[in-house]
Coordinates of C-alpha atoms in Angstrom, one line a residue:
M1 CA 0.0 -0.3 0.1
K2 CA 1.1 3.2 -1.1
H3 CA 1.1 6.1 1.8
A4 CA 0.1 9.7 -0.1
L5 CA 1.9 12.5 1.5
M6 CA -0.7 16.0 1.8
Q7 CA -0.5 18.0 -0.9
H8 CA 1.0 21.5 -0.6
R9 CA 1.5 24.6 -2.7
N10 CA 4.5 26.3 -2.3
K11 CA 4.7 30.2 -3.9
V12 CA 8.3 31.6 -4.5
R13 CA 8.9 35.1 -5.4
N14 CA 11.6 35.4 -7.8
G15 CA 11.8 38.1 -9.5
G16 CA 8.6 38.5 -9.6
T17 CA 7.7 35.6 -11.2
M18 CA 5.8 32.9 -9.3
I19 CA 7.0 29.5 -9.1
Q20 CA 4.2 27.1 -8.9
A21 CA 5.0 23.8 -7.2
R22 CA 3.8 20.5 -6.7
S23 CA 4.9 17.8 -5.1
T24 CA 5.0 14.1 -5.6
P25 CA 4.5 10.9 -3.5
V26 CA 7.6 9.4 -1.8
T27 CA 8.1 6.0 -2.0
S28 CA 10.2 4.0 1.3
W29 CA 13.4 2.7 -0.1
Q30 CA 13.8 7.2 -1.0
I31 CA 13.7 7.1 3.1
L32 CA 16.3 4.6 3.7
F33 CA 18.4 6.1 1.3
A34 CA 18.1 9.5 2.7
L35 CA 18.8 7.8 5.9
V36 CA 22.2 6.0 4.5
F37 CA 23.0 9.1 3.3
L38 CA 22.7 11.1 6.2
V39 CA 24.5 8.4 8.3
S40 CA 27.8 8.4 5.9
C41 CA 27.6 12.5 6.1
T42 CA 28.3 12.1 9.8
Y43 CA 30.6 9.9 9.7
M44 CA 33.0 11.4 6.7
I45 CA 32.9 15.1 9.0
Y46 CA 33.4 13.0 12.3
M47 CA 37.0 11.0 10.3
H48 CA 38.0 14.8 8.5
K49 CA 38.0 16.1 12.1
M50 CA 40.2 13.3 13.5
L51 CA 42.4 13.3 10.0
S52 CA 43.0 16.9 10.8
L53 CA 44.6 15.6 14.6
I54 CA 46.2 13.0 13.4
H55 CA 48.8 12.6 10.5
C56 CA 49.4 9.1 9.2
D57 CA 52.9 8.7 8.4
S58 CA 54.1 6.1 5.6
N59 CA 57.6 7.2 4.7
N60 CA 58.9 5.2 7.8
D61 CA 59.5 1.9 6.1
N62 CA 62.0 0.7 8.5
N63 CA 59.3 0.9 11.1
G64 CA 56.8 -0.5 9.0
G65 CA 54.8 3.1 9.5
S66 CA 53.7 4.9 12.3
I67 CA 51.2 6.9 13.3
T68 CA 52.2 10.9 14.5
V69 CA 49.9 12.2 17.6
P70 CA 50.2 15.9 18.5
G71 CA 53.5 16.6 19.9
G72 CA 55.4 15.0 17.3
R73 CA 55.5 11.5 19.2
K74 CA 55.3 8.6 17.2
L75 CA 53.4 5.5 18.1
P76 CA 54.5 1.9 16.1
T77 CA 51.5 0.0 14.1
T78 CA 50.4 -2.8 14.9
T79 CA 53.0 -4.5 12.4
T80 CA 55.4 -2.9 14.5
T81 CA 54.6 -3.6 18.1
T82 CA 53.8 -7.9 17.0
T83 CA 57.3 -7.8 15.2
T84 CA 58.6 -6.1 18.2
T85 CA 57.4 -8.6 20.6
S86 CA 58.2 -11.7 18.3
Q87 CA 61.1 -10.9 18.6
C88 CA 61.5 -10.3 22.3
Q89 CA 59.7 -13.3 22.8
L90 CA 62.2 -15.4 21.3
E91 CA 64.8 -14.0 22.9
Y92 CA 62.9 -15.2 26.0
N93 CA 62.4 -18.5 24.8
R94 CA 66.3 -19.0 24.1
L95 CA 67.5 -18.0 27.5
T96 CA 64.8 -20.0 29.0
S97 CA 65.7 -23.0 26.7
K98 CA 67.1 -25.4 29.6
Q99 CA 64.3 -24.4 31.8
T100 CA 63.1 -27.5 34.3
P101 CA 60.2 -29.5 32.4
G102 CA 56.9 -28.8 34.0
L103 CA 58.1 -25.5 35.5
S104 CA 55.9 -22.5 33.7
S105 CA 52.6 -23.3 35.2
V106 CA 54.5 -21.5 38.2
L107 CA 56.6 -19.0 36.8
R108 CA 54.3 -16.0 37.4
Q109 CA 53.7 -17.2 41.1
S110 CA 57.7 -16.9 41.8
E111 CA 57.6 -13.0 41.5
A112 CA 56.6 -11.7 44.7
W113 CA 57.9 -8.8 44.7
I114 CA 58.5 -6.9 41.1
G115 CA 60.1 -4.0 43.1
N116 CA 62.2 -1.3 40.5
Q117 CA 63.7 -3.4 38.3
Y118 CA 66.2 -0.4 36.9
R119 CA 69.5 -2.1 38.0
L120 CA 68.7 -5.7 36.9
V121 CA 67.8 -3.8 33.5
Q122 CA 71.6 -2.6 33.5
T123 CA 72.6 -5.8 34.6
M124 CA 71.2 -7.4 31.4
K125 CA 71.9 -5.1 29.1
A126 CA 75.8 -5.0 30.7
L127 CA 75.8 -9.3 30.0
S128 CA 73.4 -8.9 27.0
S129 CA 76.5 -6.0 25.6
R130 CA 79.1 -9.3 26.0
K131 CA 82.1 -6.6 26.3
R132 CA 83.1 -7.3 30.2
P133 CA 82.7 -10.3 32.3
I134 CA 79.5 -10.1 34.6
V135 CA 79.8 -11.0 38.9
A136 CA 77.1 -12.0 40.7
V137 CA 77.3 -13.3 44.6
V138 CA 75.0 -15.5 45.7
A139 CA 75.5 -15.1 50.2
G140 CA 72.9 -17.3 52.1
G141 CA 72.8 -20.6 54.1
S142 CA 73.5 -24.2 53.8
I143 CA 70.8 -24.5 51.3
S144 CA 73.2 -21.7 48.8
L145 CA 76.2 -23.6 49.5
G146 CA 74.2 -26.5 47.9
H147 CA 74.5 -29.0 51.4
G148 CA 73.6 -32.7 50.7
V149 CA 73.8 -32.3 46.7
Q150 CA 76.8 -33.4 44.8
P151 CA 78.3 -32.3 42.3
D152 CA 79.2 -29.0 43.1
E153 CA 78.2 -28.0 39.5
A154 CA 74.5 -28.8 40.7
R155 CA 74.4 -26.0 42.9
Y156 CA 72.2 -23.3 41.5
A157 CA 74.9 -20.6 42.2
D158 CA 77.0 -22.4 39.4
R159 CA 74.1 -23.1 37.3
L160 CA 73.7 -19.7 37.1
E161 CA 77.2 -19.4 36.2
L162 CA 77.4 -21.4 33.0
W163 CA 73.8 -19.6 31.9
M164 CA 75.6 -16.7 31.8
N165 CA 78.5 -18.3 30.0
E166 CA 75.8 -20.3 27.3
M167 CA 74.1 -17.4 26.7
Y168 CA 76.4 -14.7 26.7
P169 CA 79.7 -15.1 26.1
L170 CA 82.3 -12.9 26.0
Q171 CA 83.5 -11.9 22.4
T172 CA 87.1 -13.3 21.7
Q173 CA 88.4 -10.0 20.6
D174 CA 87.8 -8.3 23.0
N175 CA 88.0 -11.0 25.4
K176 CA 92.2 -10.8 25.1
N177 CA 92.2 -12.4 28.7
N178 CA 89.6 -15.5 28.2
Q179 CA 87.5 -13.3 31.0
Q180 CA 84.3 -15.4 31.6
H181 CA 81.3 -14.3 33.8
K182 CA 81.3 -15.8 37.7
V183 CA 79.0 -16.5 40.6
I184 CA 80.8 -16.2 43.9
N185 CA 79.0 -18.3 46.9
V186 CA 80.2 -16.4 50.2
A187 CA 77.0 -18.8 52.0
A188 CA 77.7 -20.7 54.7
H189 CA 76.0 -23.2 57.0
G190 CA 73.5 -21.7 59.2
A191 CA 74.1 -18.1 58.3
D192 CA 71.2 -15.7 58.9
M193 CA 70.8 -11.4 58.3
C194 CA 72.7 -10.9 61.7
A195 CA 75.9 -12.7 60.6
M196 CA 75.9 -11.0 57.1
A197 CA 75.4 -7.7 59.1
K198 CA 78.2 -8.4 61.4
R199 CA 80.8 -9.5 58.3
L200 CA 80.3 -7.1 56.0
N201 CA 83.5 -5.5 55.9
I202 CA 84.9 -8.3 55.6
L203 CA 82.5 -9.3 53.0
Y204 CA 83.8 -5.8 51.1
S205 CA 87.7 -7.2 51.4
D206 CA 86.8 -10.6 50.4
L207 CA 84.9 -9.8 47.1
S208 CA 87.5 -7.6 46.2
T209 CA 90.3 -9.9 46.5
Q210 CA 88.1 -12.4 43.8
S211 CA 87.0 -9.7 41.7
N212 CA 88.8 -6.4 40.2
Q213 CA 84.7 -5.3 40.0
E214 CA 81.9 -4.9 41.9
P215 CA 79.2 -6.8 41.7
D216 CA 76.3 -6.8 39.0
L217 CA 74.2 -9.1 40.6
I218 CA 73.6 -10.0 44.7
I219 CA 71.4 -12.6 45.7
L220 CA 69.9 -13.2 49.6
E221 CA 68.7 -16.4 50.7
F222 CA 68.2 -16.0 54.1
A223 CA 64.8 -16.8 54.9
V224 CA 65.1 -20.6 56.2
N225 CA 68.2 -19.6 58.0
D226 CA 66.5 -15.9 59.3
Y227 CA 63.8 -17.8 61.0
Q228 CA 65.9 -20.6 62.8
G229 CA 69.7 -19.3 61.8
Q230 CA 72.9 -19.6 63.8
D231 CA 74.6 -16.1 64.6
H232 CA 70.9 -14.5 66.1
I233 CA 70.8 -13.8 69.5
I234 CA 67.8 -16.5 70.7
T235 CA 69.1 -19.5 71.3
V236 CA 67.9 -22.3 68.3
D237 CA 64.5 -24.0 68.7
S238 CA 61.5 -25.6 67.0
K239 CA 59.8 -21.8 66.9
T240 CA 56.7 -22.2 65.7
S241 CA 55.1 -18.6 65.9
V242 CA 55.8 -16.4 63.5
F243 CA 56.8 -12.9 65.6
F244 CA 58.7 -14.8 67.4
N245 CA 61.0 -13.1 70.4
G246 CA 63.6 -11.8 68.4
F247 CA 61.6 -11.0 65.1
K248 CA 62.4 -7.4 65.1
E249 CA 66.2 -7.9 65.8
L250 CA 66.5 -9.8 62.3
V251 CA 64.2 -7.3 60.5
L252 CA 66.6 -4.4 61.6
C253 CA 69.7 -7.0 60.4
A254 CA 67.9 -7.5 56.7
E255 CA 67.9 -3.8 56.4
V256 CA 71.4 -3.0 58.0
V257 CA 72.3 -5.5 55.1
I258 CA 70.2 -3.9 52.2
Y259 CA 71.1 -0.2 53.4
S260 CA 74.6 -1.0 53.2
L261 CA 74.7 -3.4 49.8
M262 CA 72.7 -0.5 48.2
K263 CA 74.9 1.9 49.2
K264 CA 78.3 0.4 48.9
Y265 CA 78.0 -1.2 45.6
P266 CA 75.2 2.1 43.9
N267 CA 74.6 0.1 40.7
A268 CA 74.4 -3.3 41.3
A269 CA 71.2 -5.4 41.2
I270 CA 69.9 -6.9 44.7
M271 CA 67.0 -9.8 45.2
F272 CA 65.7 -12.0 47.3
L273 CA 65.6 -15.7 46.2
E274 CA 62.7 -17.1 48.9
M275 CA 63.6 -20.6 49.7
Q276 CA 61.0 -22.9 52.0
T277 CA 61.8 -26.1 53.7
A278 CA 59.1 -29.6 54.2
I279 CA 58.2 -29.0 57.6
A280 CA 54.7 -28.0 58.1
T281 CA 55.6 -26.3 61.0
R282 CA 58.7 -24.1 60.3
K283 CA 57.8 -20.9 59.5
T284 CA 60.4 -18.4 57.3
G285 CA 61.7 -14.9 57.5
A286 CA 60.0 -14.3 54.1
L287 CA 57.1 -11.8 56.0
L288 CA 60.5 -10.1 57.6
H289 CA 62.6 -9.7 54.1
M290 CA 58.8 -8.3 52.5
G291 CA 58.5 -5.4 53.8
I292 CA 62.4 -4.5 53.7
A293 CA 61.3 -5.4 49.7
Q294 CA 58.7 -3.0 49.6
H295 CA 60.2 -0.1 51.4
Y296 CA 63.9 -0.4 49.1
H297 CA 62.4 -1.2 46.1
I298 CA 64.1 -4.8 46.4
P299 CA 62.4 -7.1 44.4
V300 CA 61.6 -11.0 45.5
I301 CA 61.3 -14.3 43.6
S302 CA 60.1 -16.9 45.5
Y303 CA 61.1 -20.0 45.3
A304 CA 58.3 -21.4 48.1
E305 CA 55.6 -19.5 46.6
A306 CA 56.1 -21.4 43.0
L307 CA 56.5 -24.8 44.6
F308 CA 55.2 -25.2 47.6
P309 CA 51.1 -24.4 46.9
H310 CA 51.5 -27.5 44.8
F311 CA 53.5 -29.6 47.4
W312 CA 50.5 -29.0 50.0
R313 CA 47.6 -30.0 47.0
L314 CA 50.1 -33.4 47.2
V315 CA 50.2 -34.2 50.4
E316 CA 46.5 -33.5 50.5
R317 CA 46.1 -36.1 47.3
L318 CA 48.3 -38.7 49.5
E319 CA 46.6 -37.9 52.5
K320 CA 43.6 -39.7 50.3
M321 CA 45.4 -42.3 49.1
D322 CA 46.4 -43.5 52.4
K323 CA 46.7 -41.7 55.7
Q324 CA 49.2 -44.4 56.7
S325 CA 52.2 -44.2 54.5
Y326 CA 51.5 -41.5 52.0
S327 CA 51.9 -43.5 49.4
F328 CA 50.4 -44.4 45.9
E329 CA 49.3 -47.4 44.0
K330 CA 50.8 -48.1 40.9
N331 CA 48.6 -47.2 38.1
N332 CA 48.8 -44.1 39.4
W333 CA 52.5 -43.6 37.7
L334 CA 52.7 -40.9 34.9
P335 CA 54.6 -42.6 32.4
K336 CA 54.5 -39.7 29.9
A337 CA 54.3 -36.7 32.4
G338 CA 58.0 -35.9 30.7
I339 CA 61.1 -36.7 29.8
D340 CA 64.3 -35.5 29.6
T341 CA 67.2 -37.0 28.0
N342 CA 69.9 -35.0 30.0
H343 CA 68.4 -35.9 33.8
G344 CA 66.6 -39.8 32.5
N345 CA 63.3 -40.7 32.9
I346 CA 61.4 -38.1 34.8
S347 CA 57.8 -39.2 35.1
S348 CA 55.9 -38.5 37.9
A349 CA 53.2 -39.8 40.1
V350 CA 49.7 -38.6 41.3
F351 CA 51.2 -34.7 39.4
P352 CA 53.4 -34.2 36.2
Y353 CA 56.7 -33.5 36.7
P354 CA 57.9 -31.8 39.0
H355 CA 54.9 -31.2 41.3
G356 CA 54.3 -35.3 41.7
C357 CA 56.1 -37.9 43.1
S358 CA 59.3 -39.0 40.9
P359 CA 62.1 -42.0 41.1
C360 CA 64.7 -41.3 43.8
Q361 CA 68.5 -39.8 41.8
L362 CA 70.9 -40.9 44.4
E363 CA 73.5 -39.9 42.1
H364 CA 73.0 -36.5 42.9
I365 CA 73.1 -36.9 46.8
I366 CA 76.4 -36.9 48.9
P367 CA 77.6 -40.1 50.4
Q368 CA 76.9 -39.3 53.7
F369 CA 73.3 -39.0 52.9
R370 CA 73.1 -42.0 50.3
G371 CA 72.3 -44.5 52.8
G372 CA 68.8 -43.6 54.4
G373 CA 67.9 -42.5 50.0
C374 CA 65.6 -39.6 49.4
K375 CA 63.2 -38.9 52.2
S376 CA 59.5 -39.5 51.9
I377 CA 56.6 -37.1 52.2
C378 CA 55.6 -39.3 54.8
T379 CA 58.6 -38.5 56.5
F380 CA 58.4 -35.3 55.8
M381 CA 54.4 -34.9 57.5
E382 CA 56.2 -37.7 60.2
R383 CA 58.8 -35.0 60.9
S384 CA 56.6 -31.8 60.8
N385 CA 54.6 -33.4 64.0
I386 CA 51.4 -32.4 63.0
I387 CA 49.9 -36.3 62.6
H388 CA 48.3 -36.6 66.2
D389 CA 45.6 -39.1 65.4
R390 CA 47.9 -42.0 64.1
K391 CA 50.7 -43.8 64.0
L392 CA 52.6 -43.3 61.0
K393 CA 54.0 -45.8 58.9
C394 CA 57.5 -44.4 56.7
N395 CA 60.1 -46.8 57.0
S396 CA 60.0 -49.1 53.6
K397 CA 63.5 -50.8 55.5
K398 CA 61.1 -52.4 57.8
G399 CA 58.3 -53.3 55.2
D400 CA 56.2 -50.3 56.2
I401 CA 55.1 -49.3 52.6
P402 CA 52.0 -52.0 51.5
D403 CA 53.2 -54.4 49.0
G404 CA 51.8 -52.7 45.3
R405 CA 51.9 -49.3 46.6
Y406 CA 55.1 -47.2 46.7
E407 CA 56.4 -44.1 48.9
C408 CA 56.8 -40.7 46.8
S409 CA 59.6 -38.6 47.1
V410 CA 59.3 -36.0 45.5
P411 CA 61.8 -34.4 42.8
F412 CA 63.0 -30.8 44.5
L413 CA 63.9 -32.7 48.0
A414 CA 66.0 -35.4 48.5
P415 CA 68.9 -35.7 51.0
D416 CA 66.3 -34.0 54.3
A417 CA 63.0 -31.8 54.3
I418 CA 65.3 -28.8 54.5
H419 CA 67.8 -28.8 51.7
P420 CA 66.3 -29.4 47.6
S421 CA 67.9 -32.0 45.7
A422 CA 69.9 -30.9 42.4
V423 CA 66.5 -30.6 40.8
G424 CA 65.7 -28.1 43.1
H425 CA 69.1 -26.5 42.2
A426 CA 68.2 -26.3 39.0
I427 CA 64.6 -25.0 39.7
A428 CA 65.5 -21.8 41.6
K429 CA 68.5 -21.0 39.0
D430 CA 65.5 -21.5 36.4
L431 CA 63.6 -18.5 38.7
I432 CA 65.9 -16.6 38.8
V433 CA 66.9 -17.1 34.7
H434 CA 62.9 -16.6 34.2
T435 CA 63.6 -12.5 36.2
L436 CA 66.2 -11.8 34.0
A437 CA 65.2 -12.8 30.7
N438 CA 61.6 -11.6 32.0
V439 CA 63.6 -8.0 32.4
Q440 CA 65.2 -8.3 29.2
K441 CA 62.1 -9.0 27.2
S442 CA 60.4 -5.7 29.0
S443 CA 63.9 -3.8 28.0
C444 CA 63.3 -5.4 24.3
Q445 CA 59.6 -3.9 24.1
G446 CA 60.7 -0.2 25.1
I447 CA 59.2 -0.4 28.6
S448 CA 61.8 2.4 30.4
I449 CA 62.0 2.3 34.2
E450 CA 63.1 4.8 36.0
K451 CA 66.1 4.3 38.4
D452 CA 65.7 3.7 41.6
V453 CA 66.5 6.7 44.6
M454 CA 67.0 5.4 48.8
P455 CA 64.1 6.6 50.9
L456 CA 64.2 9.5 53.1
S457 CA 64.5 7.6 56.2
P458 CA 64.6 4.1 57.1
Y459 CA 62.0 0.9 57.2
F460 CA 62.7 0.4 61.0
A461 CA 65.5 1.4 62.2
N462 CA 66.0 4.7 64.4
D463 CA 67.3 6.5 62.1
I464 CA 70.2 6.3 59.2
Q465 CA 72.9 6.5 61.5
E466 CA 72.1 3.8 63.3
L467 CA 72.1 1.1 59.8
G468 CA 75.7 2.4 59.8
V469 CA 76.6 2.1 63.1
R470 CA 75.3 -1.6 63.0
S471 CA 76.8 -2.1 59.6
D472 CA 80.7 -1.2 61.1
Y473 CA 81.9 -4.1 62.8
L474 CA 85.7 -3.8 62.4
V475 CA 87.1 -7.3 62.8
V476 CA 85.2 -10.4 63.0
K477 CA 86.8 -14.1 64.0
D478 CA 84.9 -16.5 63.5
V479 CA 85.0 -20.6 64.3
A480 CA 83.6 -21.5 61.2
R481 CA 84.1 -20.3 57.5
V482 CA 81.3 -17.9 56.4
F483 CA 82.9 -16.1 53.3
T484 CA 86.0 -16.9 51.4
R485 CA 88.6 -14.6 54.0
W486 CA 88.6 -15.8 57.4
D487 CA 90.0 -14.9 59.9
K488 CA 90.3 -18.0 62.9
L489 CA 89.0 -17.7 66.4
L490 CA 91.5 -19.4 68.5
P491 CA 92.1 -19.5 71.9
V492 CA 95.0 -17.4 73.7
S493 CA 98.2 -20.7 73.5
Q494 CA 97.8 -23.1 76.9
N495 CA 94.3 -21.4 78.1
H496 CA 91.7 -23.8 77.3
E497 CA 91.4 -26.7 79.2
G498 CA 88.2 -28.1 79.3
F499 CA 87.1 -26.9 76.0
T500 CA 87.9 -28.3 72.8
L501 CA 86.7 -27.7 68.9
Y502 CA 84.2 -30.0 67.7
A503 CA 81.7 -30.2 65.1
D504 CA 78.5 -32.8 65.8
D505 CA 78.0 -33.4 62.6
G506 CA 79.9 -35.6 59.9
L507 CA 80.9 -32.9 57.5
K508 CA 82.8 -31.2 60.3
Q509 CA 81.0 -28.1 58.8
R510 CA 80.0 -25.4 61.7
P511 CA 82.5 -26.5 64.7
G512 CA 82.9 -24.7 67.8
W513 CA 84.7 -24.4 71.3
I514 CA 82.6 -26.4 73.3
A515 CA 83.5 -27.2 77.4
T516 CA 83.9 -30.6 78.1
E517 CA 84.6 -30.9 81.6
P518 CA 81.1 -31.9 83.8
K519 CA 81.3 -30.6 87.0
G520 CA 81.7 -27.3 85.1
G521 CA 84.7 -24.3 85.3
S522 CA 86.4 -24.4 82.7
Q523 CA 87.6 -21.0 81.4
I524 CA 88.6 -20.3 77.8
T525 CA 90.5 -16.6 76.8
F526 CA 90.3 -15.2 72.7
S527 CA 92.2 -12.1 72.2
V528 CA 90.5 -9.3 71.0
E529 CA 93.8 -7.2 69.9
L530 CA 92.1 -3.9 68.9
Q531 CA 94.6 -0.9 67.9
Q532 CA 94.7 1.6 70.9
A533 CA 92.9 5.0 71.2
E534 CA 90.0 4.0 70.0
C535 CA 86.5 2.7 71.5
Y536 CA 84.5 -0.1 70.6
V537 CA 81.7 -2.6 71.3
V538 CA 82.7 -5.5 71.7
Y539 CA 80.2 -8.0 69.9
V540 CA 79.9 -11.9 70.9
A541 CA 78.3 -15.0 69.3
I542 CA 77.8 -17.4 71.7
L543 CA 75.3 -20.6 70.6
R544 CA 73.6 -22.7 72.8
S545 CA 73.2 -25.7 70.9
Y546 CA 71.1 -28.1 73.3
V547 CA 68.6 -27.5 75.8
G548 CA 69.8 -28.0 79.6
M549 CA 74.1 -28.1 78.8
G550 CA 74.8 -25.7 82.0
T551 CA 75.0 -21.9 81.9
F552 CA 78.4 -19.5 80.7
R553 CA 79.8 -16.6 81.7
V554 CA 81.3 -13.5 79.4
G555 CA 84.0 -12.2 81.6
R556 CA 86.5 -8.7 81.2
S557 CA 90.2 -8.4 80.6
V558 CA 90.7 -4.7 80.8
F559 CA 93.0 -3.7 77.6
L560 CA 95.0 -0.3 77.1
L561 CA 92.3 1.8 76.0
F562 CA 91.2 5.0 76.3
C563 CA 87.7 4.1 76.8
L564 CA 85.1 1.8 78.7
V565 CA 84.6 -1.7 76.3
N566 CA 81.0 -2.8 76.3
Y567 CA 80.3 -6.5 76.1
T568 CA 77.4 -7.8 74.1
V569 CA 75.9 -11.1 74.4

């Protein structure tokens, strides 16, 4: 049906002439055409206004085209961005090509705190330039030292050194002395942040003798020992509370170390590497480190956050399978969970590698621990003292594991519940490499980071001066080695009857002067040997390893000093 419009007459006066017009009926398609035309005109007007603000420049063929916005700044087109991103990702893939299988899903979890990565960017720029050797320093406890693992090349510090030299070999023409990138490992058994704070001057001297340049990267691994270390004022025990007595003192020690290292080495990248043990009730110092890290913008890499959520998930699954031995049946093996030709069959049970149960790799355990084999999940739970409703049966040699079942050994823990296996060290290296490769990728994509600045006020110390005083120990004599340089603590000649130098571990790595007279009354004297005409606070660290071993008293001997000598025990 046609809709007729009302007819009307328009009279237009033009030069005295009357023009008479009659309207004609309008069809629906004409209305539609008019609407489309109106919309098109509106769009063209809008585009004209936009083009007046944005000028398309296609003369730069190298960049694949760019868009110039007001102010002269050019933004890359999609083609350039895609190409650059692809190239940067390829370099990341190259740097992480030897990553532990099955680890990619937890890499993001290891980024506990990004911090300011400017120093890391500079380290990676120097490394990728291949013009000079890069020096990294690893400071920590027995985990970093590689306790229980062999060979030394299995330690994460050695693996990191190998990675740097494989990925960024120095250019031959600029390397006449055949120099290489190096990682200096200054870890020590039982060392915590307080141990390092009192030995910073020795560390500086030690590093200067091992390298003629300042370190580019410093990795601090103290989370486990900062909760239960051996150089702290508090007696070593099985603490289970987070805010234990002495927590504040360790926070202060951590701040002293970070502040001092940043002042001493203003260009060195510093990061925390936070480890964890398989003892469920044992906390770590990660919490006290995080406050320092956030205040000073120090990156934090968390081995704990990457692996242990899956570890507890594994424990939960095994708990449902067998509450007595935490074992699993044969059909739970996952033979195609991952094969690594460099490390043999790494197939896992219950969960894919490395988060499930795997065969024990005794070849990477030092002979001292091989007799006991790899420790199982059952053993870890037994030592955690959290199972109260039943008696666990964990000893496979005594027939505790039921027929047709297998005990569960996780690949990243082998000699004991505290120290990682060779696989664990490989994973620790992978997490460090992921952080470095990620920084390289961000820099490749043009993401700029401003240089960090020191905070105007301390985090925990009363003032900046306190941080300086607490890091200025003139001489530290140790009964055991802490850094490469070692000033032995020896008694005055013929004045240590009733004391003997003793270590209760098979490797003799943590010796101490121990009283041997049950009746007491023994004395031992050490010479301080301080220069005259100076004022000192003498710090004496005494480890009381066992409960009920008696008491001790530190006496004072007055030397020819010109001020009072105070002793801190």
